[in-house]
PDB file of C-alpha atoms and ligand atoms in Angstrom:
ATOM      1  CA  MET J   1      76.077  12.472  49.926  1.00 85.00           C
ATOM      2  CA  PRO J   2      73.710  13.728  47.149  1.00 91.00           C
ATOM      3  CA  ASP J   3      73.771  10.210  45.649  1.00 95.00           C
ATOM      4  CA  ILE J   4      72.637   8.762  48.965  1.00 95.00           C
ATOM      5  CA  TYR J   5      69.817  11.310  49.167  1.00 94.00           C
ATOM      6  CA  ALA J   6      68.814  10.568  45.565  1.00 96.00           C
ATOM      7  CA  LYS J   7      68.761   6.801  46.231  1.00 95.00           C
ATOM      8  CA  THR J   8      66.691   7.270  49.401  1.00 94.00           C
ATOM      9  CA  ILE J   9      64.208   9.464  47.518  1.00 92.00           C
ATOM     10  CA  ARG J  10      63.980   6.992  44.608  1.00 93.00           C
ATOM     11  CA  GLU J  11      63.371   4.073  46.969  1.00 91.00           C
ATOM     12  CA  GLY J  12      60.759   6.059  48.913  1.00 87.00           C
ATOM     13  CA  ILE J  13      58.881   7.129  45.793  1.00 85.00           C
ATOM     14  CA  SER J  14      58.972   3.639  44.265  1.00 85.00           C
ATOM     15  CA  ARG J  15      56.784   2.374  47.150  1.00 82.00           C
ATOM     16  CA  TYR J  16      53.848   4.212  45.596  1.00 82.00           C
ATOM     17  CA  LYS J  17      52.015   3.223  42.449  1.00 81.00           C
ATOM     18  CA  THR J  18      51.556   5.620  39.542  1.00 81.00           C
ATOM     19  CA  GLY J  19      48.121   6.658  38.310  1.00 81.00           C
ATOM     20  CA  THR J  20      48.305   4.164  35.446  1.00 83.00           C
ATOM     21  CA  HIS J  21      48.623   1.124  37.735  1.00 87.00           C
ATOM     22  CA  PRO J  22      45.822  -1.351  36.748  1.00 90.00           C
ATOM     23  CA  GLN J  23      44.543  -1.665  40.330  1.00 89.00           C
ATOM     24  CA  LEU J  24      44.328   2.107  40.685  1.00 88.00           C
ATOM     25  CA  LYS J  25      42.310   2.334  37.466  1.00 90.00           C
ATOM     26  CA  LEU J  26      39.843  -0.272  38.807  1.00 91.00           C
ATOM     27  CA  ASN J  27      39.559   1.528  42.168  1.00 92.00           C
ATOM     28  CA  HIS J  28      38.921   4.810  40.385  1.00 93.00           C
ATOM     29  CA  ALA J  29      36.155   3.304  38.227  1.00 95.00           C
ATOM     30  CA  ASP J  30      34.498   1.797  41.358  1.00 95.00           C
ATOM     31  CA  MET J  31      34.662   5.045  43.289  1.00 96.00           C
ATOM     32  CA  LYS J  32      33.363   7.057  40.365  1.00 97.00           C
ATOM     33  CA  LYS J  33      30.320   4.758  40.104  1.00 97.00           C
ATOM     34  CA  LEU J  34      29.703   4.992  43.850  1.00 97.00           C
ATOM     35  CA  ILE J  35      29.908   8.803  43.866  1.00 97.00           C
ATOM     36  CA  LEU J  36      27.712   9.205  40.783  1.00 98.00           C
ATOM     37  CA  GLU J  37      25.077   6.984  42.440  1.00 97.00           C
ATOM     38  CA  LYS J  38      25.325   8.941  45.686  1.00 96.00           C
ATOM     39  CA  PHE J  39      24.717  12.298  43.992  1.00 97.00           C
ATOM     40  CA  GLY J  40      22.460  11.070  41.187  1.00 97.00           C
ATOM     41  CA  GLY J  41      24.926  12.140  38.498  1.00 97.00           C
ATOM     42  CA  SER J  42      25.520  10.861  34.971  1.00 97.00           C
ATOM     43  CA  GLU J  43      28.625  10.241  32.904  1.00 95.00           C
ATOM     44  CA  SER J  44      28.287  13.654  31.268  1.00 96.00           C
ATOM     45  CA  ASP J  45      27.838  15.329  34.694  1.00 97.00           C
ATOM     46  CA  TRP J  46      31.167  13.859  35.746  1.00 96.00           C
ATOM     47  CA  LYS J  47      32.998  15.895  33.114  1.00 94.00           C
ATOM     48  CA  ASP J  48      31.034  19.041  33.862  1.00 94.00           C
ATOM     49  CA  PRO J  49      33.094  21.303  36.179  1.00 92.00           C
ATOM     50  CA  SER J  50      29.964  22.965  37.565  1.00 93.00           C
ATOM     51  CA  TRP J  51      28.549  19.571  38.570  1.00 96.00           C
ATOM     52  CA  GLN J  52      31.860  18.733  40.224  1.00 95.00           C
ATOM     53  CA  LEU J  53      31.873  22.043  42.123  1.00 92.00           C
ATOM     54  CA  ALA J  54      28.217  21.699  43.110  1.00 93.00           C
ATOM     55  CA  ASN J  55      28.954  18.335  44.660  1.00 95.00           C
ATOM     56  CA  VAL J  56      32.084  19.087  46.646  1.00 93.00           C
ATOM     57  CA  ILE J  57      32.277  16.768  49.644  1.00 93.00           C
ATOM     58  CA  ASN J  58      33.118  18.950  52.607  1.00 88.00           C
ATOM     59  CA  ASP J  59      31.475  17.318  55.544  1.00 87.00           C
ATOM     60  CA  PHE J  60      32.599  14.476  57.681  1.00 87.00           C
ATOM     61  CA  GLU J  61      29.274  12.604  57.543  1.00 89.00           C
ATOM     62  CA  THR J  62      29.133  12.426  53.723  1.00 93.00           C
ATOM     63  CA  LEU J  63      32.807  11.548  53.525  1.00 93.00           C
ATOM     64  CA  LYS J  64      32.280   8.643  55.911  1.00 92.00           C
ATOM     65  CA  THR J  65      29.612   7.178  53.641  1.00 95.00           C
ATOM     66  CA  LEU J  66      32.011   7.123  50.683  1.00 96.00           C
ATOM     67  CA  ILE J  67      35.356   5.983  52.094  1.00 96.00           C
ATOM     68  CA  LYS J  68      36.570   4.095  55.119  1.00 96.00           C
ATOM     69  CA  LEU J  69      38.475   6.561  57.290  1.00 94.00           C
ATOM     70  CA  GLU J  70      41.455   5.569  59.406  1.00 94.00           C
ATOM     71  CA  GLU J  71      41.512   6.105  63.178  1.00 93.00           C
ATOM     72  CA  ASP J  72      43.824   9.135  63.038  1.00 91.00           C
ATOM     73  CA  GLU J  73      41.665  10.695  60.320  1.00 91.00           C
ATOM     74  CA  ILE J  74      38.499  10.207  62.385  1.00 91.00           C
ATOM     75  CA  ALA J  75      40.249  11.628  65.469  1.00 89.00           C
ATOM     76  CA  GLY J  76      41.376  14.644  63.417  1.00 87.00           C
ATOM     77  CA  LEU J  77      38.019  15.407  61.876  1.00 86.00           C
ATOM     78  CA  THR J  78      36.352  14.922  65.257  1.00 85.00           C
ATOM     79  CA  ALA J  79      38.814  17.354  66.863  1.00 81.00           C
ATOM     80  CA  ALA J  80      38.045  19.836  64.080  1.00 78.00           C
ATOM     81  CA  GLU J  81      34.333  19.457  64.891  1.00 71.00           C
ATOM     82  CA  ASN J  82      33.805  19.002  61.183  1.00 59.00           C
ATOM     83  CA  GLY J  83      34.951  22.566  60.710  1.00 57.00           C
ATOM     84  CA  GLY J  84      35.580  22.262  57.014  1.00 63.00           C
ATOM     85  CA  THR J  85      39.109  20.971  57.198  1.00 76.00           C
ATOM     86  CA  VAL J  86      38.121  18.545  54.550  1.00 85.00           C
ATOM     87  CA  SER J  87      36.965  19.380  51.060  1.00 88.00           C
ATOM     88  CA  ASN J  88      37.188  17.310  47.919  1.00 93.00           C
ATOM     89  CA  HIS J  89      35.505  17.440  44.579  1.00 94.00           C
ATOM     90  CA  PRO J  90      34.136  14.092  43.362  1.00 96.00           C
ATOM     91  CA  HIS J  91      36.885  13.555  40.800  1.00 96.00           C
ATOM     92  CA  TYR J  92      39.669  13.856  43.382  1.00 95.00           C
ATOM     93  CA  LEU J  93      37.793  11.714  45.887  1.00 96.00           C
ATOM     94  CA  SER J  94      37.470   8.998  43.237  1.00 96.00           C
ATOM     95  CA  LEU J  95      41.260   8.598  43.373  1.00 93.00           C
ATOM     96  CA  ILE J  96      41.069   7.542  47.022  1.00 94.00           C
ATOM     97  CA  ASN J  97      40.694   3.919  48.076  1.00 93.00           C
ATOM     98  CA  LYS J  98      37.233   3.361  49.534  1.00 93.00           C
ATOM     99  CA  ASP J  99      38.300   0.471  51.785  1.00 94.00           C
ATOM    100  CA  GLY J 100      40.934   2.379  53.749  1.00 93.00           C
ATOM    101  CA  ARG J 101      44.404   3.826  53.323  1.00 91.00           C
ATOM    102  CA  ASN J 102      47.048   1.751  51.567  1.00 89.00           C
ATOM    103  CA  ASP J 103      50.132   2.298  49.424  1.00 84.00           C
ATOM    104  CA  LEU J 104      47.926   2.756  46.368  1.00 87.00           C
ATOM    105  CA  ASP J 105      46.282   5.920  47.614  1.00 89.00           C
ATOM    106  CA  ARG J 106      48.517   7.110  50.457  1.00 87.00           C
ATOM    107  CA  ALA J 107      50.125  10.027  48.605  1.00 85.00           C
ATOM    108  CA  VAL J 108      46.876  11.324  47.071  1.00 90.00           C
ATOM    109  CA  ARG J 109      44.974  10.890  50.323  1.00 92.00           C
ATOM    110  CA  ALA J 110      47.548  12.481  52.618  1.00 89.00           C
ATOM    111  CA  GLN J 111      47.214  15.767  50.716  1.00 91.00           C
ATOM    112  CA  VAL J 112      43.534  16.243  51.531  1.00 92.00           C
ATOM    113  CA  ILE J 113      42.465  14.158  54.501  1.00 91.00           C
ATOM    114  CA  PRO J 114      44.063  15.644  57.588  1.00 87.00           C
ATOM    115  CA  GLY J 115      45.172  13.633  60.557  1.00 85.00           C
ATOM    116  CA  PHE J 116      44.757  14.442  64.233  1.00 86.00           C
ATOM    117  CA  ARG J 117      47.875  16.576  64.700  1.00 84.00           C
ATOM    118  CA  TYR J 118      47.005  18.863  61.803  1.00 82.00           C
ATOM    119  CA  CYS J 119      43.430  19.413  63.006  1.00 83.00           C
ATOM    120  CA  GLN J 120      44.637  19.998  66.540  1.00 80.00           C
ATOM    121  CA  ASN J 121      47.058  22.673  65.339  1.00 78.00           C
ATOM    122  CA  VAL J 122      44.685  24.366  62.900  1.00 76.00           C
ATOM    123  CA  TYR J 123      41.446  24.233  64.842  1.00 72.00           C
ATOM    124  CA  ASN J 124      42.563  24.231  68.452  1.00 65.00           C
ATOM    125  CA  ASN J 125      45.396  26.639  67.972  1.00 59.00           C
ATOM    126  CA  ASN J 126      44.793  28.345  71.298  1.00 59.00           C
ATOM    127  CA  ASN J 127      45.806  25.151  73.025  1.00 59.00           C
ATOM    128  CA  THR J 128      49.121  24.783  71.213  1.00 62.00           C
ATOM    129  CA  THR J 129      52.275  26.787  70.788  1.00 68.00           C
ATOM    130  CA  VAL J 130      52.448  26.019  67.076  1.00 73.00           C
ATOM    131  CA  ASN J 131      52.273  29.034  64.791  1.00 79.00           C
ATOM    132  CA  MET J 132      50.588  27.862  61.580  1.00 78.00           C
ATOM    133  CA  ASP J 133      51.170  31.200  59.819  1.00 83.00           C
ATOM    134  CA  PHE J 134      54.495  29.996  58.431  1.00 80.00           C
ATOM    135  CA  MET J 135      54.733  32.788  55.853  1.00 81.00           C
ATOM    136  CA  ASP J 136      53.849  35.545  58.333  1.00 85.00           C
ATOM    137  CA  GLU J 137      50.846  36.505  56.235  1.00 85.00           C
ATOM    138  CA  LYS J 138      49.255  38.319  59.167  1.00 85.00           C
ATOM    139  CA  ASN J 139      51.964  40.952  58.990  1.00 89.00           C
ATOM    140  CA  SER J 140      52.313  41.257  55.234  1.00 91.00           C
ATOM    141  CA  GLN J 141      48.807  42.320  54.170  1.00 92.00           C
ATOM    142  CA  PRO J 142      48.775  46.019  53.284  1.00 94.00           C
ATOM    143  CA  VAL J 143      45.065  45.833  52.375  1.00 95.00           C
ATOM    144  CA  GLU J 144      42.472  43.111  52.499  1.00 92.00           C
ATOM    145  CA  GLY J 145      43.014  40.577  49.734  1.00 92.00           C
ATOM    146  CA  ILE J 146      46.737  41.276  49.234  1.00 95.00           C
ATOM    147  CA  THR J 147      49.783  39.558  50.677  1.00 94.00           C
ATOM    148  CA  ARG J 148      53.072  41.228  49.790  1.00 94.00           C
ATOM    149  CA  ARG J 149      55.065  38.054  49.454  1.00 90.00           C
ATOM    150  CA  TYR J 150      58.264  39.657  48.099  1.00 93.00           C
ATOM    151  CA  PRO J 151      59.094  43.348  47.608  1.00 94.00           C
ATOM    152  CA  GLN J 152      57.968  43.266  43.943  1.00 97.00           C
ATOM    153  CA  ILE J 153      55.531  40.360  44.034  1.00 97.00           C
ATOM    154  CA  VAL J 154      52.073  40.298  45.565  1.00 97.00           C
ATOM    155  CA  ILE J 155      49.530  37.575  46.066  1.00 95.00           C
ATOM    156  CA  LEU J 156      45.982  38.623  45.210  1.00 96.00           C
ATOM    157  CA  LYS J 157      43.483  36.458  47.077  1.00 92.00           C
ATOM    158  CA  VAL J 158      40.282  36.376  45.048  1.00 91.00           C
ATOM    159  CA  PHE J 159      38.469  33.417  46.531  1.00 87.00           C
ATOM    160  CA  ASP J 160      38.359  32.260  50.120  1.00 82.00           C
ATOM    161  CA  SER J 161      38.165  28.539  49.653  1.00 81.00           C
ATOM    162  CA  CYS J 162      39.018  25.695  47.324  1.00 85.00           C
ATOM    163  CA  PRO J 163      37.046  22.738  46.026  1.00 87.00           C
ATOM    164  CA  GLN J 164      39.899  20.739  47.456  1.00 87.00           C
ATOM    165  CA  ILE J 165      41.597  21.839  50.675  1.00 87.00           C
ATOM    166  CA  CYS J 166      45.234  20.816  50.965  1.00 89.00           C
ATOM    167  CA  VAL J 167      46.824  20.015  54.317  1.00 88.00           C
ATOM    168  CA  TYR J 168      49.921  21.983  53.321  1.00 86.00           C
ATOM    169  CA  CYS J 169      48.055  25.178  52.406  1.00 85.00           C
ATOM    170  CA  GLN J 170      49.879  28.278  53.603  1.00 82.00           C
ATOM    171  CA  ARG J 171      46.502  29.823  54.435  1.00 82.00           C
ATOM    172  CA  ASN J 172      45.557  27.074  56.847  1.00 78.00           C
ATOM    173  CA  TRP J 173      46.287  29.374  59.794  1.00 76.00           C
ATOM    174  CA  GLU J 174      43.119  31.324  58.899  1.00 75.00           C
ATOM    175  CA  LEU J 175      40.931  28.427  57.737  1.00 68.00           C
ATOM    176  CA  LYS J 176      38.856  28.723  60.878  1.00 63.00           C
ATOM    177  CA  THR J 177      37.836  32.306  60.191  1.00 65.00           C
ATOM    178  CA  LEU J 178      37.334  32.367  56.428  1.00 63.00           C
ATOM    179  CA  ASP J 179      33.846  32.759  54.977  1.00 63.00           C
ATOM    180  CA  ARG J 180      34.671  30.148  52.387  1.00 65.00           C
ATOM    181  CA  GLY J 181      33.489  31.831  49.256  1.00 70.00           C
ATOM    182  CA  LYS J 182      33.809  34.497  46.645  1.00 74.00           C
ATOM    183  CA  VAL J 183      35.490  37.652  47.906  1.00 84.00           C
ATOM    184  CA  ALA J 184      33.315  40.777  47.429  1.00 90.00           C
ATOM    185  CA  ILE J 185      34.049  42.666  44.217  1.00 92.00           C
ATOM    186  CA  GLU J 186      34.548  45.888  46.243  1.00 95.00           C
ATOM    187  CA  THR J 187      37.363  44.178  48.183  1.00 94.00           C
ATOM    188  CA  ILE J 188      38.974  42.994  44.957  1.00 95.00           C
ATOM    189  CA  ASP J 189      38.666  46.440  43.386  1.00 96.00           C
ATOM    190  CA  LYS J 190      40.340  48.055  46.407  1.00 97.00           C
ATOM    191  CA  ALA J 191      43.138  45.484  46.273  1.00 97.00           C
ATOM    192  CA  ILE J 192      43.658  46.165  42.541  1.00 97.00           C
ATOM    193  CA  ASP J 193      43.670  49.909  43.284  1.00 97.00           C
ATOM    194  CA  TRP J 194      46.411  49.328  45.843  1.00 98.00           C
ATOM    195  CA  ILE J 195      48.480  47.506  43.186  1.00 98.00           C
ATOM    196  CA  ARG J 196      47.816  50.319  40.719  1.00 97.00           C
ATOM    197  CA  LEU J 197      49.132  52.901  43.188  1.00 97.00           C
ATOM    198  CA  ASN J 198      52.309  50.940  44.002  1.00 97.00           C
ATOM    199  CA  SER J 199      54.646  51.173  41.057  1.00 97.00           C
ATOM    200  CA  GLU J 200      57.256  48.951  42.755  1.00 97.00           C
ATOM    201  CA  ILE J 201      54.968  45.950  42.256  1.00 97.00           C
ATOM    202  CA  THR J 202      55.782  44.141  39.010  1.00 97.00           C
ATOM    203  CA  GLU J 203      54.179  40.746  39.468  1.00 97.00           C
ATOM    204  CA  VAL J 204      50.780  39.517  40.657  1.00 97.00           C
ATOM    205  CA  LEU J 205      49.997  35.955  41.604  1.00 96.00           C
ATOM    206  CA  ILE J 206      46.228  35.528  41.464  1.00 95.00           C
ATOM    207  CA  THR J 207      45.336  32.828  43.895  1.00 90.00           C
ATOM    208  CA  GLY J 208      43.038  32.254  46.785  1.00 77.00           C
ATOM    209  CA  GLY J 209      41.627  29.829  47.483  1.00 83.00           C
ATOM    210  CA  ASP J 210      41.493  28.711  43.953  1.00 90.00           C
ATOM    211  CA  PRO J 211      40.747  31.403  41.347  1.00 93.00           C
ATOM    212  CA  LEU J 212      39.492  28.892  38.786  1.00 93.00           C
ATOM    213  CA  THR J 213      36.541  28.271  41.102  1.00 92.00           C
ATOM    214  CA  LEU J 214      35.324  31.677  39.893  1.00 92.00           C
ATOM    215  CA  THR J 215      33.183  32.135  36.795  1.00 93.00           C
ATOM    216  CA  ASP J 216      34.900  32.805  33.479  1.00 95.00           C
ATOM    217  CA  SER J 217      33.550  36.356  33.472  1.00 95.00           C
ATOM    218  CA  ARG J 218      35.054  37.110  36.902  1.00 94.00           C
ATOM    219  CA  ILE J 219      38.398  35.659  35.773  1.00 95.00           C
ATOM    220  CA  GLU J 220      38.298  37.818  32.663  1.00 95.00           C
ATOM    221  CA  TYR J 221      37.464  40.893  34.771  1.00 95.00           C
ATOM    222  CA  LEU J 222      40.484  40.275  37.001  1.00 95.00           C
ATOM    223  CA  LEU J 223      42.889  39.684  34.127  1.00 95.00           C
ATOM    224  CA  ARG J 224      41.706  42.731  32.181  1.00 94.00           C
ATOM    225  CA  HIS J 225      42.048  45.075  35.145  1.00 95.00           C
ATOM    226  CA  ILE J 226      45.408  43.785  36.330  1.00 96.00           C
ATOM    227  CA  SER J 227      46.961  43.564  32.881  1.00 94.00           C
ATOM    228  CA  ALA J 228      45.952  47.189  32.240  1.00 94.00           C
ATOM    229  CA  ILE J 229      48.268  48.362  35.046  1.00 96.00           C
ATOM    230  CA  LYS J 230      51.394  49.716  33.370  1.00 94.00           C
ATOM    231  CA  HIS J 231      53.989  48.544  35.896  1.00 96.00           C
ATOM    232  CA  ILE J 232      52.754  44.942  36.050  1.00 96.00           C
ATOM    233  CA  GLU J 233      55.071  42.767  33.967  1.00 94.00           C
ATOM    234  CA  ARG J 234      53.866  39.316  34.889  1.00 94.00           C
ATOM    235  CA  ILE J 235      50.572  37.781  36.003  1.00 95.00           C
ATOM    236  CA  ARG J 236      50.370  34.252  37.286  1.00 95.00           C
ATOM    237  CA  ILE J 237      47.302  32.190  38.161  1.00 95.00           C
ATOM    238  CA  GLY J 238      47.905  29.825  41.061  1.00 93.00           C
ATOM    239  CA  THR J 239      45.507  26.932  40.714  1.00 93.00           C
ATOM    240  CA  ARG J 240      45.158  23.342  41.774  1.00 91.00           C
ATOM    241  CA  PHE J 241      42.634  22.579  39.047  1.00 91.00           C
ATOM    242  CA  VAL J 242      45.204  20.200  37.686  1.00 88.00           C
ATOM    243  CA  THR J 243      43.166  17.816  39.825  1.00 90.00           C
ATOM    244  CA  LEU J 244      40.035  18.715  37.837  1.00 91.00           C
ATOM    245  CA  PRO J 245      41.208  19.088  34.248  1.00 90.00           C
ATOM    246  CA  PHE J 246      37.635  19.453  32.927  1.00 90.00           C
ATOM    247  CA  ARG J 247      37.683  23.042  34.256  1.00 93.00           C
ATOM    248  CA  ILE J 248      40.064  24.060  31.465  1.00 94.00           C
ATOM    249  CA  THR J 249      37.223  24.655  29.028  1.00 93.00           C
ATOM    250  CA  GLU J 250      37.298  26.119  25.521  1.00 94.00           C
ATOM    251  CA  SER J 251      35.776  29.357  26.811  1.00 95.00           C
ATOM    252  CA  LEU J 252      38.428  29.738  29.518  1.00 95.00           C
ATOM    253  CA  ILE J 253      41.193  29.102  26.985  1.00 94.00           C
ATOM    254  CA  LYS J 254      39.634  31.753  24.724  1.00 95.00           C
ATOM    255  CA  ILE J 255      39.704  34.315  27.552  1.00 94.00           C
ATOM    256  CA  LEU J 256      43.346  33.566  28.328  1.00 92.00           C
ATOM    257  CA  LYS J 257      44.267  33.790  24.635  1.00 90.00           C
ATOM    258  CA  ASN J 258      42.433  37.094  24.229  1.00 89.00           C
ATOM    259  CA  ILE J 259      44.114  38.660  27.245  1.00 86.00           C
ATOM    260  CA  THR J 260      47.571  37.539  26.213  1.00 79.00           C
ATOM    261  CA  SER J 261      47.060  38.814  22.665  1.00 78.00           C
ATOM    262  CA  LEU J 262      45.841  42.202  23.950  1.00 69.00           C
ATOM    263  CA  GLU J 263      48.674  42.566  26.428  1.00 64.00           C
ATOM    264  CA  LYS J 264      51.524  41.155  24.374  1.00 61.00           C
ATOM    265  CA  GLU J 265      54.260  42.533  26.542  1.00 63.00           C
ATOM    266  CA  LYS J 266      52.843  40.852  29.659  1.00 66.00           C
ATOM    267  CA  PHE J 267      53.243  37.253  30.510  1.00 65.00           C
ATOM    268  CA  VAL J 268      50.275  35.347  31.889  1.00 64.00           C
ATOM    269  CA  SER J 269      51.121  31.893  33.201  1.00 65.00           C
TER     270      SER J 269
HETATM  271  S1  SF4 G 301      45.008  27.659  48.085  1.00 55.06           S
HETATM  272 FE1  SF4 G 301      46.192  26.092  47.025  1.00 55.06          FE
HETATM  273  S2  SF4 G 301      47.281  25.000  48.622  1.00 55.06           S
HETATM  274 FE2  SF4 G 301      45.623  26.138  49.614  1.00 55.06          FE
HETATM  275  S3  SF4 G 301      43.932  24.671  49.740  1.00 55.06           S
HETATM  276 FE3  SF4 G 301      43.672  25.847  47.862  1.00 55.06          FE
HETATM  277  S4  SF4 G 301      44.655  24.609  46.275  1.00 55.06           S
HETATM  278 FE4  SF4 G 301      45.391  23.873  48.265  1.00 55.06          FE
END
């Protein structure tokens, strides 16, 4: 039986092209040009993470001017009343086919452009019986900003949005109510205090939203304060900036190196 599963998976995956496929490279170059023209950006802007974050495409109208949307995508975004279900930084959007969905962009696209059923469930939840809080986050938050995922492991939510919103996000149940931005430092401090007072907690996953959306100084602040807590053995940063590699700057690497050299016994990953 496992062999049959493996074969089915291999055949399914082989339908999609890899990022090095020549046609995908051409599409990407075309889209990049189109987006740079739209936002008046230059080649050097493209590799600047702050330019990418300043030009996040999170409204239906702008999205429609850059890519052809499929009927189910239009129905979904219409049902969501453009409520921010969609968010993409220019670099990720440049991986999507501007002339409509096909096997070249299906996998990349499906992660960030929601269809009708998703929007119906997330944004019109009162009309459905679907519970989108799959991880029961509502009942596992001892203080604002913390989810106690496992007895020893907590999630620290330091940012209430992402430059790229994924359809599979476990926080999608609260998308409608989030302020979409930096969480107040007082809230973060109280959450860190809660961790400090709970010696059973040994691991912190810093996530959000996406923590790498924060400034380097805020990231350093978080790491310094959490790593100073004696009972914390491991700190992890949950990020999707793999889709925007330019964010991993020299200065960020320096901060991570400094923290790990100061707190040798702790593991930051
Ligand atoms: S928190 Fe993670 S999964 Fe959720 S939208 Fe942001 S990057 Fe995607």
